[in-house]
Coordinates of C-alpha atoms in Angstrom, one line a residue:
M24 CA -24.9 2.1 47.0
T25 CA -26.5 4.3 44.4
T26 CA -29.0 3.0 41.8
L27 CA -29.0 3.7 38.1
E28 CA -31.9 6.2 38.7
D29 CA -29.8 8.0 41.4
D30 CA -26.9 8.4 39.0
A31 CA -29.2 9.7 36.3
R32 CA -30.7 12.3 38.7
A33 CA -27.1 13.3 39.7
L34 CA -26.2 13.9 36.1
L35 CA -29.4 15.9 35.4
A36 CA -28.6 18.0 38.4
T37 CA -25.4 19.3 36.8
G38 CA -27.4 21.3 34.2
P39 CA -29.3 20.8 31.0
L40 CA -28.3 17.7 29.1
C41 CA -29.2 16.2 25.8
D42 CA -30.3 12.6 25.7
S43 CA -27.0 11.4 24.2
C44 CA -24.9 13.1 27.0
L45 CA -27.3 11.7 29.6
G46 CA -27.1 8.2 28.2
R47 CA -23.4 8.1 27.4
P48 CA -22.1 7.4 30.9
F49 CA -24.3 4.2 30.8
A50 CA -23.1 3.1 27.3
D51 CA -22.0 -0.3 28.7
R52 CA -25.6 -1.1 29.8
S53 CA -28.3 -2.8 27.7
F54 CA -26.6 -3.7 24.4
G55 CA -28.5 -2.6 21.3
L56 CA -29.5 0.9 22.4
T57 CA -28.1 4.2 21.3
N58 CA -27.0 6.6 23.9
A59 CA -29.8 8.9 23.0
E60 CA -32.3 6.0 23.6
R61 CA -30.7 5.3 27.0
G62 CA -30.9 9.0 28.0
R63 CA -34.5 9.2 26.8
A64 CA -35.4 6.1 28.8
L65 CA -33.8 7.5 31.9
R66 CA -35.5 10.8 31.5
T67 CA -38.8 9.0 31.0
T68 CA -38.2 6.8 34.1
I69 CA -37.5 9.8 36.3
A70 CA -40.6 11.7 35.0
L71 CA -42.8 8.7 35.8
A72 CA -41.3 8.2 39.2
D73 CA -41.8 11.9 40.1
D74 CA -45.2 12.0 38.4
A75 CA -43.9 15.1 36.6
D76 CA -44.3 16.4 33.1
Y77 CA -41.8 14.9 30.7
D78 CA -39.2 17.5 29.7
P79 CA -37.7 16.5 26.3
D80 CA -34.1 17.1 25.6
D81 CA -32.9 20.3 23.9
P82 CA -29.5 19.6 22.2
D83 CA -28.6 23.2 21.7
A84 CA -28.9 23.8 25.4
C85 CA -26.7 20.9 26.5
W86 CA -23.8 22.2 28.5
V87 CA -21.6 19.1 27.9
C88 CA -21.6 18.6 24.1
E89 CA -22.8 22.2 23.3
G90 CA -25.1 20.9 20.6
Y91 CA -22.7 18.5 18.7
C92 CA -24.8 15.5 19.5
G93 CA -27.6 17.0 17.4
T94 CA -25.4 17.2 14.3
F95 CA -24.8 13.5 13.5
D96 CA -27.1 13.6 10.4
A97 CA -25.6 16.8 9.1
I98 CA -22.0 15.6 9.4
A99 CA -22.9 12.3 7.7
D100 CA -24.5 14.2 4.8
T101 CA -21.4 16.3 4.4
I102 CA -19.1 13.2 4.4
V103 CA -21.3 11.5 1.8
A104 CA -21.2 14.6 -0.3
E105 CA -17.4 14.8 -0.1
L106 CA -17.2 11.2 -1.2
D107 CA -19.4 11.7 -4.3
G108 CA -17.7 10.2 -7.3
V109 CA -15.3 8.1 -5.1
G110 CA -15.7 4.3 -5.4
F111 CA -15.2 2.5 -2.1
E112 CA -16.4 -0.5 -0.2
T113 CA -15.2 0.2 3.4
Y114 CA -14.8 3.3 5.5
Q115 CA -13.9 4.6 8.9
V116 CA -14.8 7.8 10.7
G117 CA -12.6 9.6 13.2
T118 CA -13.3 12.7 15.3
K119 CA -11.3 15.6 16.8
V120 CA -13.2 16.8 19.8
P121 CA -12.6 20.4 21.1
P122 CA -10.6 20.4 24.4
L123 CA -13.4 22.4 26.1
V124 CA -16.0 19.7 25.3
E125 CA -13.6 17.0 26.5
E126 CA -13.2 18.9 29.8
N127 CA -17.0 19.2 30.0
E128 CA -17.3 15.4 29.8
R129 CA -14.8 15.0 32.6
L130 CA -16.6 17.5 34.8
L131 CA -20.0 15.8 34.1
R132 CA -18.8 12.6 35.6
E133 CA -16.9 14.3 38.4
D134 CA -19.9 16.4 39.5
A135 CA -22.2 13.3 39.4
A136 CA -19.7 11.3 41.4
L137 CA -19.2 8.7 38.6
E138 CA -16.0 7.0 37.6
P139 CA -14.0 9.1 35.1
D140 CA -14.2 6.4 32.4
S141 CA -17.8 5.3 32.9
G142 CA -19.6 4.6 29.7
E143 CA -17.9 6.0 26.6
S144 CA -16.5 9.2 25.3
L145 CA -18.2 11.7 22.9
K146 CA -15.4 10.9 20.4
R147 CA -16.4 7.2 20.3
E148 CA -20.1 8.0 20.1
M149 CA -19.6 10.5 17.3
N150 CA -17.5 8.0 15.3
R151 CA -20.1 5.3 15.6
E152 CA -23.2 7.4 15.1
V153 CA -21.9 9.3 12.1
G154 CA -20.3 6.2 10.7
R155 CA -23.5 4.2 11.0
R156 CA -25.3 6.9 9.0
V157 CA -22.5 7.0 6.3
G158 CA -22.7 3.3 5.9
A159 CA -26.5 3.3 5.5
K160 CA -26.4 6.1 3.0
T161 CA -23.6 4.6 0.8
G162 CA -24.2 0.9 1.2
T163 CA -20.6 0.3 2.5
E164 CA -19.1 -1.3 5.5
V165 CA -17.0 0.0 8.4
D166 CA -13.4 -1.3 8.6
F167 CA -11.3 -0.4 11.6
D168 CA -8.1 -1.9 10.2
R169 CA -7.5 -0.7 6.6
P170 CA -10.6 1.1 5.2
D171 CA -10.8 2.3 1.6
V172 CA -11.6 5.8 2.9
L173 CA -11.2 7.6 6.2
A174 CA -13.3 10.7 7.1
V175 CA -11.9 12.8 10.0
I176 CA -14.3 15.2 11.6
D177 CA -12.9 18.4 13.2
L178 CA -15.7 19.5 15.5
E179 CA -14.1 22.9 15.9
G180 CA -14.5 23.5 12.2
F181 CA -18.2 24.4 12.5
D182 CA -20.7 25.9 15.0
P183 CA -23.2 23.2 16.1
L184 CA -25.8 25.8 17.0
D185 CA -25.9 27.2 13.5
V186 CA -26.4 23.7 12.2
L187 CA -29.3 23.0 14.7
E188 CA -31.0 26.3 13.8
S189 CA -31.0 25.3 10.1
G190 CA -33.3 22.3 10.9
A191 CA -33.9 19.9 8.0
A192 CA -31.6 22.0 5.7
A193 CA -28.7 21.6 8.1
E194 CA -25.2 21.5 6.5
V195 CA -21.7 21.3 7.9
T196 CA -18.9 23.1 6.1
S197 CA -16.7 20.8 4.2
H198 CA -13.7 22.4 5.9
A199 CA -14.7 20.5 9.0
V200 CA -14.4 17.1 7.2
D201 CA -11.1 15.7 5.9
V202 CA -11.7 12.8 3.6
Q203 CA -8.6 10.6 3.1
I204 CA -8.7 8.0 0.3
N205 CA -6.3 5.2 1.0
P206 CA -4.2 3.8 -1.9
A207 CA -5.3 0.9 -4.0
F208 CA -3.1 -1.8 -5.5
V209 CA -2.8 -3.8 -8.7
Y210 CA -0.6 -6.9 -8.8
G211 CA 0.8 -8.6 -11.9
R212 CA 3.9 -9.9 -13.6
Y213 CA 5.9 -8.0 -16.2
R214 CA 8.0 -9.3 -19.1
K215 CA 10.7 -7.0 -20.5
L216 CA 11.2 -8.2 -24.0
E217 CA 13.9 -5.7 -25.1
R218 CA 17.2 -4.8 -23.5
D219 CA 18.2 -1.4 -22.1
I220 CA 14.9 -0.7 -20.4
P221 CA 15.2 -0.1 -16.6
Q222 CA 12.5 -1.3 -14.2
T223 CA 11.8 2.1 -12.8
E224 CA 12.3 5.6 -14.2
W225 CA 16.0 6.6 -14.1
P226 CA 16.5 10.4 -13.7
C227 CA 19.6 11.8 -15.5
R228 CA 22.5 12.0 -13.1
E229 CA 23.9 15.1 -14.7
C230 CA 20.8 17.4 -14.5
G231 CA 19.0 15.6 -11.7
G232 CA 16.0 14.9 -13.8
S233 CA 15.3 18.5 -14.7
G234 CA 16.4 18.1 -18.4
I235 CA 18.2 21.5 -18.1
Q236 CA 21.8 22.6 -17.7
L237 CA 23.4 26.0 -17.5
G238 CA 25.2 27.2 -20.6
D239 CA 26.9 30.4 -21.7
D240 CA 23.5 31.8 -22.7
G241 CA 21.6 30.6 -19.6
E242 CA 19.5 27.5 -19.3
E243 CA 19.6 25.0 -22.1
P244 CA 18.6 21.3 -22.7
C245 CA 20.9 18.9 -20.9
D246 CA 23.5 17.4 -23.2
Y247 CA 23.7 14.2 -21.3
C248 CA 20.0 13.2 -21.5
G249 CA 19.0 15.3 -24.5
G250 CA 16.7 17.4 -22.4
S251 CA 14.4 14.4 -21.4
G252 CA 15.6 14.4 -17.8
Y253 CA 16.0 10.6 -18.0
M254 CA 18.9 8.2 -18.6
Y255 CA 16.7 6.0 -20.7
E256 CA 13.7 6.8 -22.9
T257 CA 11.3 4.7 -20.9
S258 CA 11.0 2.1 -18.2
V259 CA 8.7 -0.7 -17.1
E260 CA 7.3 1.7 -14.5
Q261 CA 6.6 4.4 -17.1
T262 CA 5.0 1.9 -19.4
V263 CA 2.6 0.5 -16.7
R264 CA 1.9 3.3 -14.3
P265 CA 0.0 5.8 -16.4
H266 CA -2.5 3.2 -17.6
V267 CA -3.2 1.9 -14.0
V268 CA -3.4 5.4 -12.5
D269 CA -5.8 6.5 -15.2
A270 CA -8.0 3.4 -14.9
M271 CA -8.3 4.0 -11.2
D272 CA -8.7 7.8 -11.6
G273 CA -5.9 8.3 -9.1
D274 CA -3.5 11.1 -8.5
E275 CA -0.2 9.3 -8.9
G276 CA 1.4 5.8 -8.7
T277 CA 4.4 4.0 -7.2
F278 CA 5.9 0.9 -8.7
H279 CA 7.1 -1.9 -6.4
G280 CA 9.0 -4.8 -7.9
A281 CA 10.1 -8.2 -6.6
G282 CA 13.8 -7.3 -7.0
R283 CA 15.0 -6.1 -10.4
E284 CA 17.1 -7.2 -13.3
D285 CA 20.0 -5.3 -14.8
V286 CA 19.1 -2.7 -17.4
D287 CA 20.7 -4.8 -20.1
A288 CA 18.9 -8.0 -19.2
R289 CA 15.6 -9.2 -20.5
M290 CA 12.8 -10.5 -18.2
L291 CA 11.1 -13.5 -20.0
E292 CA 8.9 -16.5 -19.4
A293 CA 6.3 -15.9 -16.6
G294 CA 7.7 -12.5 -15.7
R295 CA 8.6 -10.7 -12.5
P296 CA 6.0 -9.9 -9.8
F297 CA 5.2 -6.3 -9.2
V298 CA 2.6 -4.1 -7.5
L299 CA 1.4 -0.7 -8.7
E300 CA 0.3 1.5 -5.8
V301 CA -2.2 4.2 -6.8
K302 CA -2.7 7.2 -4.5
R303 CA -6.2 8.7 -4.0
P304 CA -8.0 6.4 -6.4
R305 CA -11.6 7.3 -7.2
N306 CA -12.2 4.0 -8.9
R307 CA -11.0 0.9 -7.0
D308 CA -12.6 -1.6 -9.3
P309 CA -11.1 -1.4 -12.8
D310 CA -11.3 -4.3 -15.2
P311 CA -7.9 -6.1 -14.9
A312 CA -8.3 -7.9 -18.1
A313 CA -9.1 -4.7 -20.1
L314 CA -6.3 -2.9 -18.3
E315 CA -3.8 -5.7 -19.2
R316 CA -4.8 -5.5 -22.9
E317 CA -4.5 -1.7 -22.9
I318 CA -1.0 -1.8 -21.4
N319 CA 0.3 -4.5 -23.8
E320 CA -1.1 -2.8 -26.9
A321 CA 0.5 0.6 -25.9
A322 CA 3.9 -1.1 -25.1
A323 CA 4.0 -2.5 -28.6
G324 CA 6.1 -5.5 -27.7
S325 CA 8.8 -3.9 -25.6
V326 CA 7.1 -4.8 -22.3
E327 CA 4.2 -7.1 -21.5
V328 CA 2.1 -7.6 -18.3
A329 CA 0.1 -10.6 -17.3
G330 CA -2.1 -11.9 -14.5
L331 CA -3.2 -8.4 -13.3
R332 CA -5.3 -8.7 -10.2
L333 CA -6.7 -6.2 -7.7
A334 CA -4.6 -6.7 -4.6
T335 CA -4.5 -5.8 -0.9
Y336 CA -2.0 -3.4 0.7
E337 CA -0.2 -6.4 2.2
M338 CA 0.8 -7.4 -1.3
V339 CA 3.4 -4.6 -1.4
E340 CA 5.3 -6.0 1.5
R341 CA 5.0 -9.6 0.1
V342 CA 6.4 -8.5 -3.3
K343 CA 9.3 -6.7 -1.7
E344 CA 10.1 -9.1 1.1
H345 CA 9.1 -12.6 0.0
D346 CA 12.1 -14.8 -0.5
A347 CA 12.5 -15.8 -4.1
S348 CA 14.9 -17.7 -6.3
K349 CA 15.7 -16.8 -9.9
H350 CA 16.3 -18.6 -13.1
Y351 CA 18.7 -17.2 -15.7
R352 CA 20.0 -17.8 -19.3
A353 CA 23.4 -16.3 -20.1
D354 CA 25.4 -16.1 -23.3
V355 CA 29.1 -16.4 -22.1
E356 CA 32.2 -15.6 -24.0
F357 CA 35.7 -17.0 -22.9
S358 CA 39.0 -15.4 -23.7
E359 CA 40.5 -18.8 -24.6
P360 CA 39.1 -22.0 -26.1
I361 CA 37.5 -24.2 -23.6
D362 CA 37.5 -28.0 -23.5
E363 CA 34.0 -29.5 -23.2
T364 CA 35.0 -31.8 -20.5
A365 CA 36.6 -29.0 -18.4
F366 CA 33.4 -27.0 -19.0
E367 CA 31.2 -29.8 -17.8
D368 CA 33.5 -30.4 -14.8
A369 CA 33.3 -26.7 -13.8
L370 CA 29.5 -26.7 -14.0
A371 CA 29.4 -29.8 -11.9
E372 CA 31.5 -28.2 -9.2
L373 CA 29.3 -25.1 -9.1
R374 CA 26.1 -27.1 -9.0
G375 CA 24.6 -27.0 -5.5
T376 CA 27.5 -25.1 -4.0
T377 CA 27.4 -21.9 -1.9
V378 CA 29.5 -19.1 -3.2
E379 CA 30.9 -16.1 -1.4
Q380 CA 30.5 -12.8 -3.2
D381 CA 31.9 -9.5 -2.3
T382 CA 29.8 -6.5 -3.5
P383 CA 30.5 -6.4 -7.2
Q384 CA 32.6 -3.5 -8.5
R385 CA 29.8 -2.5 -10.9
V386 CA 27.5 -1.7 -8.0
D387 CA 29.8 -0.9 -5.2
H388 CA 29.1 2.9 -5.6
R389 CA 25.5 2.3 -4.5
R390 CA 25.6 -1.0 -2.4
A391 CA 27.2 -1.6 1.0
A392 CA 30.6 -3.4 1.0
L393 CA 29.6 -6.8 2.2
T394 CA 30.4 -10.4 1.6
R395 CA 27.3 -12.4 0.8
E396 CA 26.8 -16.2 0.7
R397 CA 24.4 -17.4 -2.0
T398 CA 23.6 -20.9 -3.2
V399 CA 23.7 -22.1 -6.8
Y400 CA 20.8 -24.5 -6.8
D401 CA 21.4 -25.8 -10.3
I402 CA 23.6 -24.9 -13.3
D403 CA 24.1 -26.4 -16.8
G404 CA 25.1 -25.3 -20.2
D405 CA 26.2 -26.0 -23.7
L406 CA 29.3 -25.0 -25.6
S407 CA 28.3 -23.6 -29.0
E408 CA 31.9 -23.2 -30.0
P409 CA 35.2 -23.3 -28.0
T410 CA 35.0 -19.7 -26.8
R411 CA 31.2 -19.4 -26.5
A412 CA 28.5 -21.1 -24.4
E413 CA 25.0 -20.8 -23.2
V414 CA 24.7 -21.2 -19.4
R415 CA 21.5 -21.8 -17.5
I416 CA 21.4 -21.0 -13.8
H417 CA 18.9 -21.4 -10.9
G418 CA 20.1 -19.5 -7.9
E419 CA 19.2 -18.2 -4.5
G420 CA 17.7 -14.6 -4.5
G421 CA 20.5 -12.1 -4.5
L422 CA 23.0 -14.2 -6.4
Y423 CA 25.1 -12.0 -8.7
V424 CA 25.0 -14.1 -11.9
K425 CA 27.5 -12.1 -14.0
E426 CA 30.1 -12.3 -11.2
L427 CA 29.4 -16.1 -10.8
V428 CA 30.6 -16.3 -14.4
S429 CA 33.4 -13.8 -14.4
S430 CA 34.7 -14.0 -10.8
D431 CA 34.8 -10.1 -10.7
D432 CA 38.6 -10.2 -10.3
G433 CA 38.3 -12.8 -7.6
R434 CA 35.5 -11.1 -5.6
T435 CA 33.3 -14.2 -6.2
E436 CA 34.6 -17.6 -5.1
P437 CA 34.2 -20.1 -6.7
S438 CA 33.3 -18.9 -10.2
L439 CA 33.1 -20.3 -13.7
A440 CA 36.1 -18.3 -14.8
G441 CA 38.1 -19.3 -11.8
L442 CA 37.5 -23.0 -12.2
L443 CA 38.3 -22.8 -15.9
G444 CA 41.4 -20.7 -15.4
T445 CA 40.4 -18.1 -18.1
D446 CA 38.5 -14.9 -18.4
A447 CA 34.7 -15.3 -18.9
E448 CA 32.1 -12.6 -19.6
V449 CA 28.3 -12.6 -19.8
T450 CA 27.5 -11.0 -23.1
A451 CA 23.7 -11.3 -22.9
L452 CA 21.6 -12.2 -19.9
D453 CA 17.9 -13.2 -19.6
V454 CA 16.0 -13.7 -16.4
T455 CA 13.7 -16.7 -17.1
G456 CA 11.9 -17.1 -13.8
V457 CA 11.2 -15.5 -10.4
E458 CA 9.5 -17.8 -8.0
G459 CA 9.0 -17.9 -4.2
E460 CA 11.5 -20.1 -2.3
T461 CA 8.8 -21.9 -0.2
E462 CA 5.5 -20.8 -1.6
P463 CA 4.3 -18.8 -4.6
F464 CA 3.8 -15.0 -4.5
E465 CA 0.2 -15.4 -5.7
L466 CA -1.9 -16.5 -2.7
E467 CA -5.6 -15.7 -2.7
E468 CA -5.5 -14.0 0.7
Y469 CA -3.6 -11.1 -1.0
F470 CA -6.2 -10.4 -3.6
R471 CA -9.4 -8.4 -3.6
D472 CA -10.9 -9.9 -6.7
E473 CA -11.7 -13.4 -8.0
P474 CA -9.2 -15.1 -10.3
R475 CA -10.1 -14.6 -14.0
A476 CA -11.2 -17.6 -16.0
D477 CA -8.0 -17.4 -18.2
E478 CA -5.9 -17.8 -15.0
E479 CA -7.5 -20.8 -13.5

């Protein structure tokens, strides 16, 4: 059975090796040492055992890494320079190793009669050693799951011998480093205080959002949207997004809402949860309270946001997938006078029942033709006059409220119109609550910041 010293001698017999490449096959020995320290110790041990002059390593002569192990500092300096002006708390480093160097690593172990997977790879050492230097220079921490920034090193993007010849002034071309800034997220709730404002931007269906149509004299402003490119002048997304993207110095933003209300419905009370995802943010730590004030002042009463918090990326899935129930207030108009007792009886029959709803006619052009079962948790109301009423509904997420009232030509059963035996129509609708079915949307594990004093 060979000893550690025998294996080291066999490795050195393959040709000139730097300390890192000599130590890397023994990376699983003696925790707390770098591979270069392991290689230096083995080289020293052999020199002492042979009573021979110590022959220090020469990275630019190493036949395995071809000098790359001598460029850790230069690569880290380049990454730090590329991240100048970017705010981040966590990072990760990845490496693309040239195929020839990977082949050299395989041959080194094969020629020394070592197991092919002994120790660790150059890729892993490069990631760790460069990453350790980046963390020390920036005061940030490594995160292997979801880092704020990811730096990918392409070793084929530079000549390591040129870097080694430069000495203390060594630099690596920025083309060899691809810095990726992961998105940042801001959570909040929005209130839509005016009607006819969609949640997200709504491109014109006639011009496809271009704002242009072809006329007799060539291109001209679209008649349908007035040249704006949009069906509506603004949206909740267009109200919120620019301020958040600007505050985080990002490139663009994407709005994610916990469902959506109809364009003609208001969103009141505590509001609807949303997340604004910002791509390539240079500032991940804006002041949520100041941002909230800025948005609300600019919206001038049409839209309001509240409870802005810096969130984790998991909050996007939570907002989009978390089961939620909804509260509504509807103004209802009947085609015939309604007796108050019949009205109360109809509400009592709907209260707590599960209704079957075929996809409504108003949305069947964009929704699959399905029959959905949804529960009416609670419903009550008041007749203001024989043909008008206010109805308040608490329903399971996905309940079509307008159709619960109107029946949608019998596509919803039972319905208020069906039970009363007369046509009924929602003339104004407000969403007054969006809440999690079993737990709230706002759990602390989904936030990156501490709750503000005004939220406690």
